Coordinates of C-alpha atoms in Angstrom, one line a residue:
X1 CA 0.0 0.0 0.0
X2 CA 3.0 2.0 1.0
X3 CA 6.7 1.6 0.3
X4 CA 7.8 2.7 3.5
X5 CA 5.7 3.5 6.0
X6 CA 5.7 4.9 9.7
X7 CA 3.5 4.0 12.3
X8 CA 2.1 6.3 15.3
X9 CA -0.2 5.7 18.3
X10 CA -1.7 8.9 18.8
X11 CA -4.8 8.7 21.5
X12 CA -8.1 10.6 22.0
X13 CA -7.8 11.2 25.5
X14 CA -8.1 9.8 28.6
X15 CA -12.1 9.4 28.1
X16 CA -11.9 9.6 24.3
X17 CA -13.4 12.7 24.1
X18 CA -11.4 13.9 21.1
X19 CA -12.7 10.8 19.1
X20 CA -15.8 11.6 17.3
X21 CA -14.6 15.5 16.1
X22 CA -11.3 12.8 15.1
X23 CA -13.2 10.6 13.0
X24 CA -15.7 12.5 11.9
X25 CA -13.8 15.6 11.1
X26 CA -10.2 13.7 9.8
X27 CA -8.3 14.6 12.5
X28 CA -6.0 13.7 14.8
X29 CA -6.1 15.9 17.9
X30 CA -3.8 16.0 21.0
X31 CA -4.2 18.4 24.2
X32 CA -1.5 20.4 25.5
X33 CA -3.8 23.8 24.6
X34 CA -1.7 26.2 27.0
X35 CA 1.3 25.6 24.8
X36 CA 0.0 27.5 21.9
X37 CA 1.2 26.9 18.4
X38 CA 3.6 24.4 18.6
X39 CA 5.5 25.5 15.2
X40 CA 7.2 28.2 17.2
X41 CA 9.6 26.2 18.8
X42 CA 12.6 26.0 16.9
X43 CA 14.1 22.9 18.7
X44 CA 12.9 20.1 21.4
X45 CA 14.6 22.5 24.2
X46 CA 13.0 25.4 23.3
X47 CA 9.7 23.6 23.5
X48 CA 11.0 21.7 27.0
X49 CA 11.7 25.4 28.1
X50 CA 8.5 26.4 27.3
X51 CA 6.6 23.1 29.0
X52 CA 8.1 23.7 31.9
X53 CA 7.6 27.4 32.2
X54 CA 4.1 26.6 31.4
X55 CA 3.8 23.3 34.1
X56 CA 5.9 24.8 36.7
X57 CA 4.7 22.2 39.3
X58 CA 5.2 19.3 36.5
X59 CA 8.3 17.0 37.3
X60 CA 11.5 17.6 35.1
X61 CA 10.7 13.4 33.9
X62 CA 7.1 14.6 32.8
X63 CA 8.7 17.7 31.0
X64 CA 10.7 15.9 29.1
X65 CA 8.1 12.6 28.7
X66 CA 5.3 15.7 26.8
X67 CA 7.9 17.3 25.4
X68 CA 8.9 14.5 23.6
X69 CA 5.5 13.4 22.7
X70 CA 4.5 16.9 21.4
X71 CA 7.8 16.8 19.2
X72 CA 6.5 13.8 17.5
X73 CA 3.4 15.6 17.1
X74 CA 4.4 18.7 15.6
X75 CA 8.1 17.7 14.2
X76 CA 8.4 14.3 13.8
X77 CA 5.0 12.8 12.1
X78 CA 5.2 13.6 8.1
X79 CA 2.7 12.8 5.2
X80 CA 1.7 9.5 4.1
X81 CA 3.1 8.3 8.0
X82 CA 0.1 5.8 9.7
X83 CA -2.1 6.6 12.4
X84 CA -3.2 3.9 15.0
X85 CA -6.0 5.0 17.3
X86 CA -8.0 2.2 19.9
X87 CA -10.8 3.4 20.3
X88 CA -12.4 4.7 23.9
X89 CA -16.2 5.0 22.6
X90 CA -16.3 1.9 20.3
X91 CA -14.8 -0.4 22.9
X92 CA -12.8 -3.2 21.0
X93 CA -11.9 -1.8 18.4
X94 CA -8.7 0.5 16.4
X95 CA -8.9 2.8 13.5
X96 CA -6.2 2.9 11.3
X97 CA -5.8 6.2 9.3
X98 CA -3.0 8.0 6.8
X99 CA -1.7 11.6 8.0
X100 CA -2.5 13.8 4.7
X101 CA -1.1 17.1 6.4
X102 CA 1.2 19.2 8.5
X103 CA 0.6 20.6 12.0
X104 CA -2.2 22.9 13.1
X105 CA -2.6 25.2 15.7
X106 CA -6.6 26.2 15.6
X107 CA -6.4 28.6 18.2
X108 CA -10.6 29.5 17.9
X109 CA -11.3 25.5 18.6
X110 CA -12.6 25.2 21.9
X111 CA -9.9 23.7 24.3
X112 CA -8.3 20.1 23.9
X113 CA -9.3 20.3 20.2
X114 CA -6.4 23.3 18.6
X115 CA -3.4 20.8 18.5
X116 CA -4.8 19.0 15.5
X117 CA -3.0 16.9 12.1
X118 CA -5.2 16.1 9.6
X119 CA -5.8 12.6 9.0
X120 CA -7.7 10.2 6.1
X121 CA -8.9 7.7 8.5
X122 CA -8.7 4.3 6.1
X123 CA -10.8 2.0 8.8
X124 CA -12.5 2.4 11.9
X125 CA -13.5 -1.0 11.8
X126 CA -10.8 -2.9 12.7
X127 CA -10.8 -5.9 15.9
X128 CA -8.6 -5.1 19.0
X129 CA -8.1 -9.4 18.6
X130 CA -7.0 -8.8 14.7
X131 CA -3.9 -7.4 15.9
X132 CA -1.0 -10.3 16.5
X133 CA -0.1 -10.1 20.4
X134 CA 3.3 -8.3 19.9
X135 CA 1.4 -5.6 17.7
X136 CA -1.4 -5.8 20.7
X137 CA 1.9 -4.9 23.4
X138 CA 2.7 -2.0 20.9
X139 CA 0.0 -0.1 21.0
X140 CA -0.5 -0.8 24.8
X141 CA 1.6 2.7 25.4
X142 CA 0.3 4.7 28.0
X143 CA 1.4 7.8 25.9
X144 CA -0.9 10.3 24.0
X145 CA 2.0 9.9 20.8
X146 CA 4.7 7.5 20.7
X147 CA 5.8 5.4 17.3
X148 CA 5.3 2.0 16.8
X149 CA 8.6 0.4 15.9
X150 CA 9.0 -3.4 16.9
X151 CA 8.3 -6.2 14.3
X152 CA 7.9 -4.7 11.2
X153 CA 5.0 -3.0 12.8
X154 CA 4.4 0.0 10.2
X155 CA 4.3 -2.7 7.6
X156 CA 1.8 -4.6 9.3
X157 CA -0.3 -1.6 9.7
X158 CA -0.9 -0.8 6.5
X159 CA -1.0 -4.6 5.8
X160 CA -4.3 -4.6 8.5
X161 CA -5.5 -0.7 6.7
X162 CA -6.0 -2.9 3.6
X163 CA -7.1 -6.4 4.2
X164 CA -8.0 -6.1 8.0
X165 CA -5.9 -9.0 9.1
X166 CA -2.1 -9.2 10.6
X167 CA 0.3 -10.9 8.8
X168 CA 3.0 -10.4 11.4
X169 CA 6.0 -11.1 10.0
X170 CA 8.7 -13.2 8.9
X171 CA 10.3 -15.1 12.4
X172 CA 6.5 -14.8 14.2
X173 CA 8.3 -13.8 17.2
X174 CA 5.9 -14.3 20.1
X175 CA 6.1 -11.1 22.4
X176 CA 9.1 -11.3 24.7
X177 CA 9.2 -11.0 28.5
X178 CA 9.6 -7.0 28.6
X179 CA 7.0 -6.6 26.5
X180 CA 4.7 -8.3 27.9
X181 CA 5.8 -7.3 31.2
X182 CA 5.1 -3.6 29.7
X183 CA 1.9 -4.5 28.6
X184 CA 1.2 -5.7 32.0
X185 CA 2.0 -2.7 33.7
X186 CA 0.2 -0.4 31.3
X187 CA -2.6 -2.6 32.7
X188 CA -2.6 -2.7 35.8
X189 CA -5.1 -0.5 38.0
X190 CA -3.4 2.4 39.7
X191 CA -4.0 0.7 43.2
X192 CA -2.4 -2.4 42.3
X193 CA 0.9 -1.3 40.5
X194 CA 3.0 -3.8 38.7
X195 CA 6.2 -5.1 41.7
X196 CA 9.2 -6.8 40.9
X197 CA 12.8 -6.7 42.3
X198 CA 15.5 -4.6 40.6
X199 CA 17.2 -8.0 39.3
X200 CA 14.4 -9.1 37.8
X201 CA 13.5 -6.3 35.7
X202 CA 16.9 -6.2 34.3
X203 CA 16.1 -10.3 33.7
X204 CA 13.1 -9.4 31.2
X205 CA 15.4 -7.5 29.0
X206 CA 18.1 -10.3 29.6
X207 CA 20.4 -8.0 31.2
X208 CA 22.4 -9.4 34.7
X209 CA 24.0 -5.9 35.4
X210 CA 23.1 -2.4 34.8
X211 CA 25.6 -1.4 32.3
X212 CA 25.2 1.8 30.6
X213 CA 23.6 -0.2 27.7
X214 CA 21.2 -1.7 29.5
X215 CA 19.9 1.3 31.6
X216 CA 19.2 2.8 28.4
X217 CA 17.8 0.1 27.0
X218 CA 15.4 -0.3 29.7
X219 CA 14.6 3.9 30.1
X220 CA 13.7 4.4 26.5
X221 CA 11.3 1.2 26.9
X222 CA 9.5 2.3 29.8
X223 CA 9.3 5.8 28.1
X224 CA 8.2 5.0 24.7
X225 CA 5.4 3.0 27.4
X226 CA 4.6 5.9 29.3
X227 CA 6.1 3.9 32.5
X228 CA 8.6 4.8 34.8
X229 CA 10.1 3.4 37.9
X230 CA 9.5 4.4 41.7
X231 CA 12.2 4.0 43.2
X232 CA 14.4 4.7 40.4
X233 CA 15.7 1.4 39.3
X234 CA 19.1 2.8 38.7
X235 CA 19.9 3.1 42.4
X236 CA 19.7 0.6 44.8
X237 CA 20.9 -2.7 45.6
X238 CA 19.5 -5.9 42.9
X239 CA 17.3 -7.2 45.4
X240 CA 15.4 -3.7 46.4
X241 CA 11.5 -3.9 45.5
X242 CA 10.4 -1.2 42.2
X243 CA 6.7 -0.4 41.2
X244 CA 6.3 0.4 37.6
X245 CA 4.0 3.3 37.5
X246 CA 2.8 5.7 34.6
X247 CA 3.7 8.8 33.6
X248 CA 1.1 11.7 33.0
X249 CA 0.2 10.9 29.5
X250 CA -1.2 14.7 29.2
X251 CA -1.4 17.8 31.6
X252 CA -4.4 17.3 34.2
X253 CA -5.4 20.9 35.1
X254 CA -6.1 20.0 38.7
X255 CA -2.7 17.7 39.3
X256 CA -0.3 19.9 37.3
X257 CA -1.1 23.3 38.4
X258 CA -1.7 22.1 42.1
X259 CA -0.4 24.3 45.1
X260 CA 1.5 22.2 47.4
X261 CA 4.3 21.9 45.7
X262 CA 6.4 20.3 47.9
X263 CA 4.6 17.3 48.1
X264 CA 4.8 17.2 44.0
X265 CA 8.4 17.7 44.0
X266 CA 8.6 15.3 46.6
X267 CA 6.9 12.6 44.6
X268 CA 8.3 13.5 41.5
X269 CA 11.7 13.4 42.7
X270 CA 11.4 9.0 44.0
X271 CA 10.7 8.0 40.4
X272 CA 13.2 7.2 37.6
X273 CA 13.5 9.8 34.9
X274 CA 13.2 8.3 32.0
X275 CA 12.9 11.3 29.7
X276 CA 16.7 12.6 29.8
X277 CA 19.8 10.3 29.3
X278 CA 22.0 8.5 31.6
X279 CA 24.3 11.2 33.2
X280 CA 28.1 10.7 31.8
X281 CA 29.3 11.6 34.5
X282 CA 29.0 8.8 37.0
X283 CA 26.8 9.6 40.8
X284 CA 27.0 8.3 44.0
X285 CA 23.5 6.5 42.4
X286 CA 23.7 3.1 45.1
X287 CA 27.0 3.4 47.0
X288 CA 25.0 4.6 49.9
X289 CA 24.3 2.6 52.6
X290 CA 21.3 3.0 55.2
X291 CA 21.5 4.8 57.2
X292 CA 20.7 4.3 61.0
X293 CA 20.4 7.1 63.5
X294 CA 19.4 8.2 67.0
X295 CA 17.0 10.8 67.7
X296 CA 18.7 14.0 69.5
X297 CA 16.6 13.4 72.7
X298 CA 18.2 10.3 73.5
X299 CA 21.3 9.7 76.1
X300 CA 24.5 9.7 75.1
X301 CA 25.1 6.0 76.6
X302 CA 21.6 5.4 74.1
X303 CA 24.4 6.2 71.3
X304 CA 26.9 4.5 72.4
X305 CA 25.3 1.2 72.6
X306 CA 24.0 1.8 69.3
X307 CA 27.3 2.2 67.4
X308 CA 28.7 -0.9 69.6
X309 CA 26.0 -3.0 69.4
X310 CA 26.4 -2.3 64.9
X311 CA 30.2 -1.9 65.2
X312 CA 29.7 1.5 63.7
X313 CA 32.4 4.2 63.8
X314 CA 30.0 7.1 63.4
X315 CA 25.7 7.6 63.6
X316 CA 23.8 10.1 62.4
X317 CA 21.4 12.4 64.8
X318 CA 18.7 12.7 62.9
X319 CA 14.9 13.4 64.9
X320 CA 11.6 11.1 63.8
X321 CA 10.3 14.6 61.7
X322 CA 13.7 14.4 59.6
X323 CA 15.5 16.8 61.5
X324 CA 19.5 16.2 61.0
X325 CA 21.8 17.3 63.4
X326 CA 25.0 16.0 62.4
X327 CA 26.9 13.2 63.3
X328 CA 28.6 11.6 66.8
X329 CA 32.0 9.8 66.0
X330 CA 34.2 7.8 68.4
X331 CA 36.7 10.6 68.6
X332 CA 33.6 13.8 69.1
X333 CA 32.7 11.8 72.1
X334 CA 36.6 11.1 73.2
X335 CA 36.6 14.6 73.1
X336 CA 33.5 15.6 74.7
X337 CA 34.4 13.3 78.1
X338 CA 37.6 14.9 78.1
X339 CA 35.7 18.3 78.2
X340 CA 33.4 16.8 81.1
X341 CA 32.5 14.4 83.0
X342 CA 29.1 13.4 81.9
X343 CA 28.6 14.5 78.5
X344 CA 25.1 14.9 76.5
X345 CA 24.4 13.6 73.1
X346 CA 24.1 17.6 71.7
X347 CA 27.8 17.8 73.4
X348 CA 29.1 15.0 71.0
X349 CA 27.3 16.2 67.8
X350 CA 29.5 17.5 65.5
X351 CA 29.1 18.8 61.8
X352 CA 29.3 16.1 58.9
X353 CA 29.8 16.7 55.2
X354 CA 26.5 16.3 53.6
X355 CA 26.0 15.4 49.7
X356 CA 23.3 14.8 47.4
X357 CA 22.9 11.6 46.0
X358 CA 23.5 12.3 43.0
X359 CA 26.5 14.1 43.6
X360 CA 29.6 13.3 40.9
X361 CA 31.6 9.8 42.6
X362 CA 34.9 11.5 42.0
X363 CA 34.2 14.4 43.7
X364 CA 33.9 12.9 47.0
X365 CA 36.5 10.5 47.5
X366 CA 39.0 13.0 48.7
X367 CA 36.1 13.8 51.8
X368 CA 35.9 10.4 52.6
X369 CA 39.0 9.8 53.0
X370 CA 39.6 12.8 55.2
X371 CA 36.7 12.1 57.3
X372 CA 36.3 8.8 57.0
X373 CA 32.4 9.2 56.2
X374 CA 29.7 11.7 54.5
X375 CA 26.2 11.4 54.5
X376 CA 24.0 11.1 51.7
X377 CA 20.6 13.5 50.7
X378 CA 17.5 11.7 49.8
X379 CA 16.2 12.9 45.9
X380 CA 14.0 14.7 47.8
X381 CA 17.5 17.3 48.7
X382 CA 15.9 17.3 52.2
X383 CA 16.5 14.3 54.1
X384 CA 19.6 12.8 55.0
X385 CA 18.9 8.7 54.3
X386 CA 22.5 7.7 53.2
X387 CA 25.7 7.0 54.5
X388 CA 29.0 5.9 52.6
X389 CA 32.4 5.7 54.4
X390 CA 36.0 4.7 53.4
X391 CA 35.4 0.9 54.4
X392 CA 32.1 1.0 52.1
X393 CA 34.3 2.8 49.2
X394 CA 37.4 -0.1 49.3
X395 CA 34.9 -2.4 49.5
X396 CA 32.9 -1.2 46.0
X397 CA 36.3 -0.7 44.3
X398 CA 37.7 -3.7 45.4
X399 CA 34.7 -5.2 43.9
X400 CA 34.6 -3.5 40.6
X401 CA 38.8 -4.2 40.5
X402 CA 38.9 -8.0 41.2
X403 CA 37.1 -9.3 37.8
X404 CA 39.5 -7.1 35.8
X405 CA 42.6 -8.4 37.9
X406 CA 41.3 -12.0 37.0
X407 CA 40.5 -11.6 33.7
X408 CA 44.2 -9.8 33.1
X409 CA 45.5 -12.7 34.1
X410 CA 43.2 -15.4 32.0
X411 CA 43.9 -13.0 28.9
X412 CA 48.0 -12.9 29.8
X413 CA 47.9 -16.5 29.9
X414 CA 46.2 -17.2 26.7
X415 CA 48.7 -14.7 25.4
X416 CA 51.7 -16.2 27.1
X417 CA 50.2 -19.8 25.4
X418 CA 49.6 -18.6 22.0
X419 CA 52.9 -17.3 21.7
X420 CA 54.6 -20.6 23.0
X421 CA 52.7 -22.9 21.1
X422 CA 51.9 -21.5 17.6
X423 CA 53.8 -19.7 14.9
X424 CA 53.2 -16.3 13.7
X425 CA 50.8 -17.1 10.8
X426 CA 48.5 -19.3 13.2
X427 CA 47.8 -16.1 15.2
X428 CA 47.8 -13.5 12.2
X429 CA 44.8 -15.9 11.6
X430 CA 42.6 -15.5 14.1
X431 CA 42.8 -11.8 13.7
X432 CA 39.7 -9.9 11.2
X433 CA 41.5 -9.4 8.0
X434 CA 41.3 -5.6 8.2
X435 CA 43.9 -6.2 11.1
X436 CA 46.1 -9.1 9.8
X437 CA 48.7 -7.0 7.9
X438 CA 49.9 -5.6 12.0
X439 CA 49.3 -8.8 13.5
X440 CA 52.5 -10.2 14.2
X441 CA 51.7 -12.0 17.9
X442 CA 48.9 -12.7 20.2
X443 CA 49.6 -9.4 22.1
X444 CA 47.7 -7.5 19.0
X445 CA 44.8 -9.9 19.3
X446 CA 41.3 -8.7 21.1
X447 CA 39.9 -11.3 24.2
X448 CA 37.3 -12.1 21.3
X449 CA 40.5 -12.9 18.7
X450 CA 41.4 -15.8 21.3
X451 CA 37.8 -17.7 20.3
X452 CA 39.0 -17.9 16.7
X453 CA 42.4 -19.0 17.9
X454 CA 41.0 -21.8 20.0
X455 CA 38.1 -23.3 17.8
X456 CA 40.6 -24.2 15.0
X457 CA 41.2 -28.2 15.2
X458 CA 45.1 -27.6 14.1
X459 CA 45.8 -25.0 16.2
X460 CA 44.0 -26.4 19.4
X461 CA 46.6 -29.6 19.2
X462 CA 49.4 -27.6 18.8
X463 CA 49.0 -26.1 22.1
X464 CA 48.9 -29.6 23.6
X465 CA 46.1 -28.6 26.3
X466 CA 44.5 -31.8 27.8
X467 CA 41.0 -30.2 27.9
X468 CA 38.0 -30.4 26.9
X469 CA 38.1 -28.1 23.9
X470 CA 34.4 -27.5 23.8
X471 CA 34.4 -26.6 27.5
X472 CA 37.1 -24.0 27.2
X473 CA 35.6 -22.3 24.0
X474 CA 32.3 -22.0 26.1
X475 CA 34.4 -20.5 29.1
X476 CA 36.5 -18.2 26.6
X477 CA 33.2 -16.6 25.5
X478 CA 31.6 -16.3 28.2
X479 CA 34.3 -14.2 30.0
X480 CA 34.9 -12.8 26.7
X481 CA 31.1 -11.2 27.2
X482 CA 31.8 -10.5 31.2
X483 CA 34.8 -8.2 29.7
X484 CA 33.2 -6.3 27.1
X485 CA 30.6 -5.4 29.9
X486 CA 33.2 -4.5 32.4
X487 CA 34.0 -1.9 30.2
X488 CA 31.2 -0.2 31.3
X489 CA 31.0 0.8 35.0
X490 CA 28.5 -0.4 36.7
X491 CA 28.0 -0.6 40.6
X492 CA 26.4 -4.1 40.6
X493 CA 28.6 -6.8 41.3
X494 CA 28.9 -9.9 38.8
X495 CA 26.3 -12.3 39.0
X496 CA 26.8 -15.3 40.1
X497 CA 27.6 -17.6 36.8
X498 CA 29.9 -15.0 35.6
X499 CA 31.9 -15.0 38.3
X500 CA 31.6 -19.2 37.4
X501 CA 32.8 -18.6 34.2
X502 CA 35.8 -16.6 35.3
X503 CA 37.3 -18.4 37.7
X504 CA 36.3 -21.5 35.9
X505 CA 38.3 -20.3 32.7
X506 CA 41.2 -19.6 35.0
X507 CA 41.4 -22.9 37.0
X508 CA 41.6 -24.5 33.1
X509 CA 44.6 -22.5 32.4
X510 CA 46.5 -22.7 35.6
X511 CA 46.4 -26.3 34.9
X512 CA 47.3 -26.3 31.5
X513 CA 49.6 -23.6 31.8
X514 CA 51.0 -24.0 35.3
X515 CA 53.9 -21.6 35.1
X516 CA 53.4 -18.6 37.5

């Protein structure tokens, strides 16, 4: 019907009250009426500027979640692009239409119908159950306007605007866990949010560790979904609990220009913002620990036991209302019984360094290390919920050092092997042929080079190895995968099998190359 088509869910509001002027009129109509004439915005921040200027109360993750859809609306969506629209009013069923011109702004329309596109709607008729399940997922978006991408989708479209069946497409993929686990959340009732751990979120998309690929992975799904994460899912430990909830598909007059403000930014603040990219530089995100404190009317001997009884070196006065007061540390209350004889907890308390949470990593080693400790701000930038200290720090880079220490050595002695065992040619071999003019020995090879070197029958004799061949090809890739992904900081520590895979990979070459 097409040669190329794009496809775009655009909605008719919450209630579908913009679908009979939509259909009847050949329109596709959004909300958003206080922004005026969207063609005045020269670029996405201008327009961002201008949303949140308009929605002061609005959350910087909503900004950026409208701004993005009104983009698509105005910008993005071109001629001859699809239209997908489930219908509110004719429960069960989907239009399908073909955008057949450019942006409007009808500023004499009453309001929620200014923001219009004009649209030939193709069928109206079209089954919710016609749709393939993946294509069902799709359109599941919470959004107002969001582009339908996965499985040949657009093609499918027009496939359904002209035949009124799915054809789906060539593999038949069934939907996969994150989409369906999107779908379900879109769902869900707002009292009974989709739950899951942070480890097994990162499991539907197949991911063990969150990587910088695989948080952005996982943010541009949940946005394109309208979904978002509270507590963000990017800080935290793998096993902390995360409610997938929705994002404000449109302005609500009554939520978004609300007067208590601080109980908006509050609760904007403990969700994930999925709308801007991963930071590059890297935050204190889930070094933290929690925090335990003592409220300020306790005894000093109350504080004591506490810190003994947790083998703490400092605790944090902070009241039940979230007042902070500072800190008490084995050497403030030295001092204070040296200044008298029966101290109070107020004499003990001394100042702390303070930090927000998402405060650059980098920046505060040097303050740990002076004062052995800083505490950590909530995202609210009010309370004081975190505490990282120079045990906790050796600790996390111990961590994140010891698979690259182990892996150095796996790598230095497949190296060390390769060039004891075979000639120059076997290894200019294993190297892509772009590279073998400057490959002259196994130090120029990549970690990945070493699984061409080892699956080659003549080459795996010469080395003389009494192993399993199969076993250590297996290992070799696997550690191969655990080292590209190391490459990317992440806090998380390696799961389980890969940590199996390393030192199993190792153990192998100790023993078949037992030299030190």
């Amino acid at each position: 019907m097409y040669d190329n088509p794009r496809a775009w869910l655009i909605r008719s509001g919450r209630d579908g009250q913009r679908e009979h002027r939509a259909l009847d009129e050949g329109l596709a109509i959004v909300g958003w009426d206080e922004m005026g004439d969207l063609g005045r915005y020269r670029t996405w921040e201008e327009l961002k500027a201008a949303l949140r200027e308009q929605y002061p109360l609005a959350s910087p993750n909503v900004v950026g979640n409208w701004a993005g859809q009104l983009w698509k609306f105005g910008t993005d969506i071109a001629n001859d692009d699809l239209v997908v629209m489930p219908l509110k009013l004719q429960t069960g069923y989907v239009a399908i239409g073909r955008v057949v011109g450019q942006y409007e702004y009808r500023e004499t329309e009453p309001e929620e119908f200014r923001q219009v596109r004009k649209v030939d709607w193709l069928r109206t008729d079209i089954v919710w159950e016609a749709l393939r399940p993946d294509l069902r997922a799709s359109l599941g978006s919470l959004l107002t306007v969001c582009g339908i991408h996965r499985n040949h989708a657009a093609a499918r479209i027009a496939h359904l605007a002209e035949f009124g069946t799915d054809p789906g497409f060539d593999s038949d993929e069934v939907a996969t866990d994150s989409v369906q686990l999107l779908a379900e959340a879109s769902s869900h009732a707002a009292g009974n949010p989709r739950q899951l751990t942070i480890r097994s979120l990162l499991e539907h998309w197949q991911f063990e560790r969150r990587t910088a690929a695989a948080i952005e992975v996982i943010k541009s799904a949940l946005a394109e979904n309208g979904l978002t994460t509270r507590p963000p899912f990017t800080e935290g430990a793998l096993s902390d609990i995360v409610t997938i909830v929705p994002l404000d598909a449109e302005p609500d007059t009554v939520a978004d220009h609300a007067t208590d403000s601080d109980v908006r930014q509050r609760d904007s603040s403990a969700v994930e913002n999925v709308s801007d990219p991963e930071p590059m530089t890297r935050r204190l995100g889930d070094l933290p620990a929690a925090l335990t404190s003592v409220p300020s009317h306790v005894s000093l001997t109350v504080a004591k036991t506490t810190m003994v009884r947790h083998q703490f070196s400092q605790l944090a006065v902070i009241d039940r209302d979230g007042s902070y007061h500072g800190a008490i540390t084995w050497e403030s209350i030295g001092r204070a019984h040296i200044s008298g004889d029966h101290p109070t907890l107020a004499e003990a308390t001394v100042p702390a360094v303070v930090v927000d949470h998402d405060a650059p990593l980098l920046d505060q080693i040097d303050a740990i290390y002076d004062h052995g400790f800083i505490f950590v701000r909530d995202p609210d930038r009010v309370r004081v919920t975190g505490i990282l200290t120079a045990s906790d720090l050796t600790h996390q880079f111990g961590m994140l050092a010891k698979p690259f220490v182990l892996i150095e050595e796996a790598e230095n002695r497949l190296r060390r092997a390769a060039n004891d065992h075979l000639d120059p040619d076997d290894i200019k071999a294993a190297a892509p042929k772009n590279r073998r003019a400057h490959t002259t020995e196994a130090a120029h090879l990549t970690f990945g080079g070493y699984v061409y070197l080892l699956r080659d029958p003549d080459r795996w004799r010469k080395l003389g190895w009494r192993l399993d061949q199969s076993q250590v090809l297996e290992l070799v890739e696997q550690v191969r995968d655990v080292r590209n992904e190391l490459m990317h900081f992440a806090t998380d520590p390696l799961s389980a099998g890969q940590e199996a895979a390393v030192h199993g990979l190792l153990q192998l070459l100790r023993t078949a190359e037992p030299n030190p």
